[in-house]
Tab-separated table of N, CA and C in Angstrom:
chain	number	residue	atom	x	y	z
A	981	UNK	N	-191.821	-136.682	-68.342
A	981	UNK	CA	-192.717	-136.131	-67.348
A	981	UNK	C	-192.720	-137.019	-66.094
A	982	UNK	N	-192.583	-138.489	-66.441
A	982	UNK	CA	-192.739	-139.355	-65.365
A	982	UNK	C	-191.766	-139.072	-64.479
A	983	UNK	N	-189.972	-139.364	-64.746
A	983	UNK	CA	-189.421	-138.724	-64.045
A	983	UNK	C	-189.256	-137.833	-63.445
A	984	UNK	N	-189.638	-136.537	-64.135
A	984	UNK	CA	-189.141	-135.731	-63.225
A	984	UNK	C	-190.129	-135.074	-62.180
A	985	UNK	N	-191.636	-135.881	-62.433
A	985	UNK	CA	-192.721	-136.020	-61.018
A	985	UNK	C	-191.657	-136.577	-60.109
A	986	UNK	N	-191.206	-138.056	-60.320
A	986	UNK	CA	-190.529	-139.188	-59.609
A	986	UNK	C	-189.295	-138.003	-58.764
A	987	UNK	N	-188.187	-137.599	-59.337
A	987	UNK	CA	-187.323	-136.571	-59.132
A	987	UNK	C	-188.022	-135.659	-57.978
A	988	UNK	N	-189.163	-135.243	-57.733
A	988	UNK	CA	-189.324	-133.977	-57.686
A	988	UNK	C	-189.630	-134.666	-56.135
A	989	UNK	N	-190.425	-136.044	-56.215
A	989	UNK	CA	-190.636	-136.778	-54.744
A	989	UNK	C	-189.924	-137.135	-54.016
A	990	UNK	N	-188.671	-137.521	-54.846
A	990	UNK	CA	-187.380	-138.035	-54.256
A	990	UNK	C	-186.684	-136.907	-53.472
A	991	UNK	N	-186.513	-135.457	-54.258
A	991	UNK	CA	-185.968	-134.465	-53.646
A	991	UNK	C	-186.291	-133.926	-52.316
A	992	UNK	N	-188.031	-134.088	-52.695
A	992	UNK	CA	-188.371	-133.253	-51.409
A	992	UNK	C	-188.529	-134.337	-50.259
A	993	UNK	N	-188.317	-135.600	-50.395
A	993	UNK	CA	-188.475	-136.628	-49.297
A	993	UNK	C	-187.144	-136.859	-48.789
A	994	UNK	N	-186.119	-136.245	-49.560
A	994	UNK	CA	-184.423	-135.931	-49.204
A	994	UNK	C	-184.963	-134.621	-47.960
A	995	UNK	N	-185.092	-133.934	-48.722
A	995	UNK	CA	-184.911	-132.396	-47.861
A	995	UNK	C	-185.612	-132.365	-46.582
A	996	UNK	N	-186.520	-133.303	-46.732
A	996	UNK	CA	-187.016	-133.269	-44.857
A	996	UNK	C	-186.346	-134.060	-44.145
A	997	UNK	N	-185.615	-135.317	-44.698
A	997	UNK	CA	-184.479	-136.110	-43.885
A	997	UNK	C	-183.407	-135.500	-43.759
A	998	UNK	N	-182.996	-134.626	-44.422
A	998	UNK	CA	-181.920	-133.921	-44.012
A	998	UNK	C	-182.322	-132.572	-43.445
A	999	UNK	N	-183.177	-131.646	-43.166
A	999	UNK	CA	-183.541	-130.765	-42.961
A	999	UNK	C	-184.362	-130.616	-41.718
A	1000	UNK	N	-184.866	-131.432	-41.682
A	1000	UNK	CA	-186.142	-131.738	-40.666
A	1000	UNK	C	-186.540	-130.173	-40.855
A	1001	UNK	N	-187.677	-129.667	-42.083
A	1001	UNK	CA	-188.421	-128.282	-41.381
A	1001	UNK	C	-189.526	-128.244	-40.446
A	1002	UNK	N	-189.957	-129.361	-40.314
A	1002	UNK	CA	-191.139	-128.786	-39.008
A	1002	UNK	C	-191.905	-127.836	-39.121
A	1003	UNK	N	-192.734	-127.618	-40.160
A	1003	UNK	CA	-193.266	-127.109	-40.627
A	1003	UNK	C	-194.590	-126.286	-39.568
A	1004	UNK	N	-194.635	-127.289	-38.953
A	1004	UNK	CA	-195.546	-126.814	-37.547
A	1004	UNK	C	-195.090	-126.179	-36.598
A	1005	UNK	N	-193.788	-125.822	-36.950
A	1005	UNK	CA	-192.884	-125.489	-35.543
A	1005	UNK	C	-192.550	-124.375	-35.535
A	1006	UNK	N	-193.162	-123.860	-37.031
A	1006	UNK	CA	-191.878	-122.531	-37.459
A	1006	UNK	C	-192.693	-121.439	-36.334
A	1007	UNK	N	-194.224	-121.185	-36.138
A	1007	UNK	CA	-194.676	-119.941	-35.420
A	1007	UNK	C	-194.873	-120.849	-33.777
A	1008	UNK	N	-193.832	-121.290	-33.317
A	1008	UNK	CA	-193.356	-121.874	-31.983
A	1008	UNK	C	-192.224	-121.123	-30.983
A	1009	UNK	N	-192.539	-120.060	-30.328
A	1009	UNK	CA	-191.617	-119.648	-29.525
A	1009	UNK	C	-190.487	-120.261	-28.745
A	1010	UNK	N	-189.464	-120.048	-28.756
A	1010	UNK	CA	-188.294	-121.598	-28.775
A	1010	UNK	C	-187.974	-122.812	-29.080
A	1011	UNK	N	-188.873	-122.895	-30.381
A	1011	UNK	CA	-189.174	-123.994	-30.820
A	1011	UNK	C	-188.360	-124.364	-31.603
A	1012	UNK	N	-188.367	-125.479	-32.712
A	1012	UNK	CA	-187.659	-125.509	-33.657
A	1012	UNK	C	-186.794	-124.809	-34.479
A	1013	UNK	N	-187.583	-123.996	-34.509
A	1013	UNK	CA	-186.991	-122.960	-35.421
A	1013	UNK	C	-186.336	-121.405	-35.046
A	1014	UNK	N	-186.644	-121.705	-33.720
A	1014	UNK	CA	-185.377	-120.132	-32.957
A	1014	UNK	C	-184.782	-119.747	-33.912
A	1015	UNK	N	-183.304	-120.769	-33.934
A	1015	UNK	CA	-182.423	-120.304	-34.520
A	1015	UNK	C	-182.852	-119.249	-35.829
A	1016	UNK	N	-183.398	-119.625	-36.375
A	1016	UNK	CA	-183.942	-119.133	-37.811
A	1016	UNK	C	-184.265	-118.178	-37.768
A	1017	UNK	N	-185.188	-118.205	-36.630
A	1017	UNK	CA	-186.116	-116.231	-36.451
A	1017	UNK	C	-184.621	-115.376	-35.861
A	1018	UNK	N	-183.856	-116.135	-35.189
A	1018	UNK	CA	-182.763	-115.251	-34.366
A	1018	UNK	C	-181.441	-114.927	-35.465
A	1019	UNK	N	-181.579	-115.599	-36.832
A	1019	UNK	CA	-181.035	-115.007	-38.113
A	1019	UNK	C	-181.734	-114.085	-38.958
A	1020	UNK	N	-182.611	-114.233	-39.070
A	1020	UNK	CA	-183.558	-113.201	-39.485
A	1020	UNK	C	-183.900	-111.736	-38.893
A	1021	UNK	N	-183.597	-112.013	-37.277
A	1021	UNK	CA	-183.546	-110.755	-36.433
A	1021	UNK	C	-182.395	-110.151	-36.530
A	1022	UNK	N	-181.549	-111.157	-36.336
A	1022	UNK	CA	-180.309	-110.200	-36.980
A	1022	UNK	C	-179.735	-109.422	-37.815
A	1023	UNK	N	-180.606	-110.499	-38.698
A	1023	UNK	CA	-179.946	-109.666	-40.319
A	1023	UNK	C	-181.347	-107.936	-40.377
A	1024	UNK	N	-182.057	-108.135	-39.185
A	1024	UNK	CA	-182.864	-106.532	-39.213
A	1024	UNK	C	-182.670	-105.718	-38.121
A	1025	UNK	N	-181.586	-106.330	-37.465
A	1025	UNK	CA	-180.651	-105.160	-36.223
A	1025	UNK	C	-179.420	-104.935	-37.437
A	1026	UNK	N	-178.881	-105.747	-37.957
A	1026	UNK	CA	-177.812	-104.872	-39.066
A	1026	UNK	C	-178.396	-103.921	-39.857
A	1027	UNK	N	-179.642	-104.068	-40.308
A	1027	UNK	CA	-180.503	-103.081	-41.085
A	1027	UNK	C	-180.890	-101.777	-40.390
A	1028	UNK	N	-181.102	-102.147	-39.395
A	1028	UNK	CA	-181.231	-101.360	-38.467
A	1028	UNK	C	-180.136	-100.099	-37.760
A	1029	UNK	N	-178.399	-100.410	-37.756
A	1029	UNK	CA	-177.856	-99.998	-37.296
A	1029	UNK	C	-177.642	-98.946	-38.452
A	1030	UNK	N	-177.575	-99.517	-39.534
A	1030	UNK	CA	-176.577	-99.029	-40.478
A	1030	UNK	C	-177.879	-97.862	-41.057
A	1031	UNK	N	-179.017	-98.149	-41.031
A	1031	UNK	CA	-179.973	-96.929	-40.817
A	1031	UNK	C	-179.484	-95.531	-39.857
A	1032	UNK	N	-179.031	-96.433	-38.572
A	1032	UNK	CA	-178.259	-95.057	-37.950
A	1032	UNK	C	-177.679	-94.258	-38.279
A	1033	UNK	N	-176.697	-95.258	-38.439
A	1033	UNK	CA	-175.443	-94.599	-38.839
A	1033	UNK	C	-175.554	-93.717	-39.911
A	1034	UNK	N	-176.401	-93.175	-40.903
A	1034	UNK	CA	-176.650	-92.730	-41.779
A	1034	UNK	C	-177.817	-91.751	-41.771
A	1035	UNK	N	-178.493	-92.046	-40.673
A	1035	UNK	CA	-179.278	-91.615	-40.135
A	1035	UNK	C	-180.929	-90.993	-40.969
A	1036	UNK	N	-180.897	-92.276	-41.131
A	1036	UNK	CA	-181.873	-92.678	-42.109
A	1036	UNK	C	-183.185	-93.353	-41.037
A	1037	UNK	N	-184.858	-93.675	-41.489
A	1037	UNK	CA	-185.973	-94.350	-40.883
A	1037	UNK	C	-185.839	-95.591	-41.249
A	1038	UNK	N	-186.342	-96.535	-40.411
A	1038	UNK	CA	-187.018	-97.508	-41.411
A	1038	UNK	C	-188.183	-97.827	-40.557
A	1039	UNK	N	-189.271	-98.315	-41.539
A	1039	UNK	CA	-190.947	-98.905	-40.998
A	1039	UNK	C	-190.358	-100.146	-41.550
A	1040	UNK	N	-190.689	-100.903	-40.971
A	1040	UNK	CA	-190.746	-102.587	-40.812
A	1040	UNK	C	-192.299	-102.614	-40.778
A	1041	UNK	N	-192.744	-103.398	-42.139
A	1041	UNK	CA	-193.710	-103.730	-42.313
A	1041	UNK	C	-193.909	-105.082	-42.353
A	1042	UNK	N	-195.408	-105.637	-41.570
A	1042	UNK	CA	-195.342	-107.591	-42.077
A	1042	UNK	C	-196.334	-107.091	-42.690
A	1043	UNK	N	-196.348	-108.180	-43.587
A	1043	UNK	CA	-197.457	-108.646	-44.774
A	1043	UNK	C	-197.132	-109.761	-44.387
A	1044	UNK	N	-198.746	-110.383	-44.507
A	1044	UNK	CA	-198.598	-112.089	-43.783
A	1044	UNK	C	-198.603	-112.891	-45.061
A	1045	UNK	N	-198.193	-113.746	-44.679
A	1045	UNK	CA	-198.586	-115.130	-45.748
A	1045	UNK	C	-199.804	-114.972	-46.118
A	1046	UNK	N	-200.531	-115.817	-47.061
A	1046	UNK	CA	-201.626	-115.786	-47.751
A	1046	UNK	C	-202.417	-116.322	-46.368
A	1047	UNK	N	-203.723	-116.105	-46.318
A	1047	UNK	CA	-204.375	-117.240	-45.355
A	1047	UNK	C	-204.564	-118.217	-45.814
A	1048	UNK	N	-205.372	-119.800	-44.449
A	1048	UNK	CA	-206.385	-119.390	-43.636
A	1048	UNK	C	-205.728	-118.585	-42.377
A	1049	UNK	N	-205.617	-117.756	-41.999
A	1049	UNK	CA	-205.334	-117.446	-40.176
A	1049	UNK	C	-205.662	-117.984	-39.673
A	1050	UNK	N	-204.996	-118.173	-38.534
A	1050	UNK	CA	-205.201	-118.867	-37.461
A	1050	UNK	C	-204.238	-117.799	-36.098
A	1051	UNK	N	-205.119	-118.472	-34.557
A	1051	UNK	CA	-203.602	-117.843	-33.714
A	1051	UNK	C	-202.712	-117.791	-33.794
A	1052	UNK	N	-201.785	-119.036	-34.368
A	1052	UNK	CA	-200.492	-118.387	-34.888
A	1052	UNK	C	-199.530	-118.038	-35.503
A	1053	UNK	N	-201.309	-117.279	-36.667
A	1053	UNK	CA	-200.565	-116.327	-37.913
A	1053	UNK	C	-200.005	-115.173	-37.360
A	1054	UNK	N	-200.344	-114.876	-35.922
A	1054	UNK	CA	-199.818	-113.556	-35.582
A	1054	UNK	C	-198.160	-113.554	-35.016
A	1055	UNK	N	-197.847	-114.600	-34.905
A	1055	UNK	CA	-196.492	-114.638	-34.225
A	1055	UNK	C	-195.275	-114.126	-35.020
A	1056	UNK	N	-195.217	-114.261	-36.013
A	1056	UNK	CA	-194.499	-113.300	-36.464
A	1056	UNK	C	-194.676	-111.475	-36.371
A	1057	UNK	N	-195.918	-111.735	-36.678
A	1057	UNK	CA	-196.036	-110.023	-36.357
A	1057	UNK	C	-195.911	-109.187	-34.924
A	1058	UNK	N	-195.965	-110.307	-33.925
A	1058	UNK	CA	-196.051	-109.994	-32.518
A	1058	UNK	C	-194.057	-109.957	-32.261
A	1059	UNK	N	-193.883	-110.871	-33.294
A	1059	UNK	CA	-192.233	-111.183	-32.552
A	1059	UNK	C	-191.569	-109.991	-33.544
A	1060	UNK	N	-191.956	-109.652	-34.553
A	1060	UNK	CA	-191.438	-107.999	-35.152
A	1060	UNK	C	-191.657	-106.782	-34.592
A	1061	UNK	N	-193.023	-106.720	-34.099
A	1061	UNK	CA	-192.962	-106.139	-33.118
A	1061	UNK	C	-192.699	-105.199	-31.785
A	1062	UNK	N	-192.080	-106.777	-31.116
A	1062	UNK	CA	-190.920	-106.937	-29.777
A	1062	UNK	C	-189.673	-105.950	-30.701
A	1063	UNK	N	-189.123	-106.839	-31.559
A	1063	UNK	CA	-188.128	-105.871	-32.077
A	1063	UNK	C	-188.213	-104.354	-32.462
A	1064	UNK	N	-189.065	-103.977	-32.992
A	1064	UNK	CA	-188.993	-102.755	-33.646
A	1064	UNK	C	-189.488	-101.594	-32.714
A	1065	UNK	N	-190.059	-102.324	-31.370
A	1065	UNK	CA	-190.144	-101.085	-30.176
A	1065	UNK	C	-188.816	-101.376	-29.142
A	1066	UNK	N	-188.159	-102.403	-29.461
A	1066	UNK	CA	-187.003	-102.605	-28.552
A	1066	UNK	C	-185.824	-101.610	-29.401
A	1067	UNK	N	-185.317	-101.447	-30.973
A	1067	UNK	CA	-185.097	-100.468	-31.456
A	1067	UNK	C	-185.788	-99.196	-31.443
A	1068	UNK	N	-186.931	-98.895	-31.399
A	1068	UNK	CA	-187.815	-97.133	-31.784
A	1068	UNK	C	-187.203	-97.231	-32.988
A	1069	UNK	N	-187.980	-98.152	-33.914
A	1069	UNK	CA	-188.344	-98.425	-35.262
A	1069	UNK	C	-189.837	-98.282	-35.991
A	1070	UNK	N	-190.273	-97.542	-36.935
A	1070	UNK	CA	-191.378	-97.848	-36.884
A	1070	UNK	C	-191.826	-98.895	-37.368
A	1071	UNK	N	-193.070	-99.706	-37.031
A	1071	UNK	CA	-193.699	-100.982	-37.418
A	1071	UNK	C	-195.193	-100.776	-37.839
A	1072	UNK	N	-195.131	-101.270	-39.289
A	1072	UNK	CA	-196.930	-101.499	-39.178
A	1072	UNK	C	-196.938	-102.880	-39.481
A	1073	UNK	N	-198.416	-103.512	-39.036
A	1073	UNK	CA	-198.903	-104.691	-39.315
A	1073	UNK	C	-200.071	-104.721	-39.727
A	1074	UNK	N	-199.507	-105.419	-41.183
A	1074	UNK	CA	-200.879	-105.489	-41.944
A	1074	UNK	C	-201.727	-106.799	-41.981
A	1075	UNK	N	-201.568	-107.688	-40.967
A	1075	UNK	CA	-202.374	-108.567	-41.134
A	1075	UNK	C	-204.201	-108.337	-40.209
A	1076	UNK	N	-204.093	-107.439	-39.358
A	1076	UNK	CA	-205.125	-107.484	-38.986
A	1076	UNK	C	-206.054	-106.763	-40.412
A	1077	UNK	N	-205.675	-106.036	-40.926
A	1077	UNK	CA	-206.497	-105.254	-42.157
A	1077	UNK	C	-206.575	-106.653	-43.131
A	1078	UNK	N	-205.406	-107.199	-43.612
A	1078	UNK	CA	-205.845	-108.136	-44.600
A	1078	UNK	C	-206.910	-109.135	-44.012
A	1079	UNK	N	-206.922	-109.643	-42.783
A	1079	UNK	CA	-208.085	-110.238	-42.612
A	1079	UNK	C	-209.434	-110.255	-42.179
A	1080	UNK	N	-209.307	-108.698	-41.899
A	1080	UNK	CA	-210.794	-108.073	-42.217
A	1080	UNK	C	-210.933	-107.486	-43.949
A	1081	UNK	N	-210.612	-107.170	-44.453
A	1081	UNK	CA	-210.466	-107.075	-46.178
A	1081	UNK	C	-210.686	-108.376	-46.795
A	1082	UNK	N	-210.122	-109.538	-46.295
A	1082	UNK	CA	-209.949	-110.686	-47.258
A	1082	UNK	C	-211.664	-111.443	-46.975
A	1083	UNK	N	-212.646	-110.864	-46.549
A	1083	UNK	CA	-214.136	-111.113	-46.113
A	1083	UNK	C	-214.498	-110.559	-47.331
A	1084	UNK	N	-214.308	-109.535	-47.876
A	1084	UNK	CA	-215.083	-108.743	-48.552
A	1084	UNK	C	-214.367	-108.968	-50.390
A	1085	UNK	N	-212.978	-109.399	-50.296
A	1085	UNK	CA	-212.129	-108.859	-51.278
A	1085	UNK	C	-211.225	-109.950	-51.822
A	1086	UNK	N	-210.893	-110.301	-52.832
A	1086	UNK	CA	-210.308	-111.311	-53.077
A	1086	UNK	C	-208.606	-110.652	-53.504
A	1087	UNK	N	-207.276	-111.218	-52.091
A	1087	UNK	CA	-206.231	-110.021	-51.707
A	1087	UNK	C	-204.864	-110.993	-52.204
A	1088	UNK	N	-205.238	-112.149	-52.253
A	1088	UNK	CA	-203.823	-113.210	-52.461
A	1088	UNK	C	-204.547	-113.986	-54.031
A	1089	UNK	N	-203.332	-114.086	-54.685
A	1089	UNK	CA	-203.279	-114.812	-56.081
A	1089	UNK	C	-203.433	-116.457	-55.503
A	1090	UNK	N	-204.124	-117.273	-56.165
A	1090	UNK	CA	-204.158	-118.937	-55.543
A	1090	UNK	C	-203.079	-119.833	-56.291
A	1091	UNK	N	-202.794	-118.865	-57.225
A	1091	UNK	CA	-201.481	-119.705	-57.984
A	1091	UNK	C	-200.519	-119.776	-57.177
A	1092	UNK	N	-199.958	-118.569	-56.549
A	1092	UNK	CA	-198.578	-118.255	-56.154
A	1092	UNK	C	-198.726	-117.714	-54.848
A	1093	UNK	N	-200.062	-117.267	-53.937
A	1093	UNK	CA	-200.064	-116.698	-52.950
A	1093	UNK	C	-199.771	-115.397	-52.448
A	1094	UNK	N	-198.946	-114.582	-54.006
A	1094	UNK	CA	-198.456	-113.283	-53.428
A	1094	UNK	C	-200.314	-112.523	-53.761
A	1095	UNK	N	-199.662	-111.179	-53.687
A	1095	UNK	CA	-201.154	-110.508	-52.864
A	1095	UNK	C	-201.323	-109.835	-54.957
A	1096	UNK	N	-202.739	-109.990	-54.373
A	1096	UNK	CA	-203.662	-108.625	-56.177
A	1096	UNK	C	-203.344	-107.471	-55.838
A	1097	UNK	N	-203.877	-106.621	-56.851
A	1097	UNK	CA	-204.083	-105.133	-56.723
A	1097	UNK	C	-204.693	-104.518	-55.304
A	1098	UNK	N	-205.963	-106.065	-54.777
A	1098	UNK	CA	-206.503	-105.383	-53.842
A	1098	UNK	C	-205.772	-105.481	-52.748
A	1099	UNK	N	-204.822	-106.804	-52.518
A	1099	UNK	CA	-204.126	-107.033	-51.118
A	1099	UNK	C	-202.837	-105.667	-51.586
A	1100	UNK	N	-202.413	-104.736	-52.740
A	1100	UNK	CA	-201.370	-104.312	-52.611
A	1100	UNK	C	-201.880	-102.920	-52.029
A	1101	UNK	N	-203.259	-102.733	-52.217
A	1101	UNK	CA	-203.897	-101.585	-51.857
A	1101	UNK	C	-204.324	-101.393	-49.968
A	1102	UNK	N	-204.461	-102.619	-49.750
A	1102	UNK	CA	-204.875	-102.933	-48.193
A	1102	UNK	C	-203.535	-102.671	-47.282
A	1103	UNK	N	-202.193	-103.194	-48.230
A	1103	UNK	CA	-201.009	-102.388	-48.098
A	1103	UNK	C	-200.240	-101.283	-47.460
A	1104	UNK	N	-200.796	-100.515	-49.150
A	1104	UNK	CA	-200.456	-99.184	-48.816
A	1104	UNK	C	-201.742	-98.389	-48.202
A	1105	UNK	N	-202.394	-98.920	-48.135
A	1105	UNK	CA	-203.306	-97.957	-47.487
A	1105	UNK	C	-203.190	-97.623	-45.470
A	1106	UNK	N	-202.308	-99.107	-45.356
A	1106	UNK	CA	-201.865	-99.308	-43.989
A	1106	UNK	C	-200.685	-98.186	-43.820
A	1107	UNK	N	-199.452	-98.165	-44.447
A	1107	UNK	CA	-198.574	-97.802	-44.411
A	1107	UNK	C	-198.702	-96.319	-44.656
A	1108	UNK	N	-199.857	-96.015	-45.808
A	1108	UNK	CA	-200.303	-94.299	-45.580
A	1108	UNK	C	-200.573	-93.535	-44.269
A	1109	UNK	N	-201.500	-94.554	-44.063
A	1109	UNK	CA	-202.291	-94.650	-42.473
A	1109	UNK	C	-201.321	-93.918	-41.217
A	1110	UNK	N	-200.210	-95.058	-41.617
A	1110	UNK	CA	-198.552	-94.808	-40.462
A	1110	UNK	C	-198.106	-93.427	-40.836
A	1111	UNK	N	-197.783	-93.370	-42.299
A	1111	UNK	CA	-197.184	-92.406	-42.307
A	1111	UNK	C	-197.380	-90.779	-41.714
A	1112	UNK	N	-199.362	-90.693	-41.960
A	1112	UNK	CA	-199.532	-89.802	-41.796
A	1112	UNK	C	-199.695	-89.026	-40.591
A	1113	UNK	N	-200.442	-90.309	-39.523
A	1113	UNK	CA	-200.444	-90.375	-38.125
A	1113	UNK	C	-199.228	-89.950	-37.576
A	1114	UNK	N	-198.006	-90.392	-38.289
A	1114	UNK	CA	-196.663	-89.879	-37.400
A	1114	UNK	C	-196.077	-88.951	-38.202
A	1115	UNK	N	-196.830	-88.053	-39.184
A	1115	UNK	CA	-196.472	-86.920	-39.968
A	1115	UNK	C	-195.130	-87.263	-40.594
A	1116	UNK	N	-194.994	-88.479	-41.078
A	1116	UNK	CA	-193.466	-88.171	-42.037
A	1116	UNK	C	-194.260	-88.117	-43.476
A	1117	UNK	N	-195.352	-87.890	-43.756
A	1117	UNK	CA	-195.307	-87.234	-44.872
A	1117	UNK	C	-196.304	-86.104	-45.059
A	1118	UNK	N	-196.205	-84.967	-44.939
A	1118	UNK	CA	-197.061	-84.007	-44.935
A	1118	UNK	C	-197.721	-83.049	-46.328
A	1119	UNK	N	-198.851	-82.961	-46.013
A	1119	UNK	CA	-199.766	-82.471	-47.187
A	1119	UNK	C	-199.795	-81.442	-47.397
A	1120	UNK	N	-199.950	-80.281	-48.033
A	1120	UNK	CA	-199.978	-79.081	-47.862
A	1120	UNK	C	-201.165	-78.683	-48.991
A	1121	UNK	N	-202.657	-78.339	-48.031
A	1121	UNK	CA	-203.394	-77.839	-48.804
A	1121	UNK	C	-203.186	-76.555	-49.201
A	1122	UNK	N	-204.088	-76.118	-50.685
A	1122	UNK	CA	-203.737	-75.167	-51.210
A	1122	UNK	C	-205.126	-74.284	-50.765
């Protein structure tokens, strides 16, 4: 056990000398971490094309990290965004709902951070929301 605490300090005190993540840097507009968001954008303009070409939708949805929020929990969702009206993609963003929900509702697991039943519901209830507003899925009462 001792070791592989010891191991586990050693590794991760490797990976920031070789890595430098900057952990503060990542929601920094030309910051550190450009490059990174400008691989990530890419790899959702290839997603994007090949949607064309096939001629297929896609909604680009954020789901944020777990909180606390802060100003700039939104930068990702602001910089998806930019993209997905610079394509005429649709976009929802679910962080303004999760953090009016996460007052009332307990939405992220504290073990692991991914979201409960209730953050999967705050979700889809966003993405219903989209869908229906822009009629791609229609109801037909009886």
């Amino acid at each position: 056990h001792f070791v592989r605490i010891v191991l586990q300090k050693l590794t991760s005190y490797r990976m920031t000398q070789i890595y430098d993540p900057r952990l503060e840097e990542i929601y920094v507009a030309d910051g550190h971490h450009e490059d990174d968001w400008e691989k990530v954008q890419d790899e959702y303009i290839n997603i994007f094309t090949i949607a064309d070409e096939i001629g297929a939708k896609v909604l680009l949805v954020h789901i944020p990290s777990k909180g606390p929020w802060t100003e700039d929990s939104s930068y990702p969702s602001s910089r998806l965004g930019v993209l997905a009206q610079m394509y005429d993609i649709g976009f929802v963003d679910v962080l303004p709902s999760m953090q009016r929900e996460s007052l009332n509702k307990s939405l992220y697991y504290d073990i692991d951070g991914h979201t409960t039943s209730n953050g999967h519901k705050v979700i889809a209830d966003e993405i219903h929301s989209y869908l229906m507003d822009w009629e791609f899925i229609n109801i037909i009462d009886d």
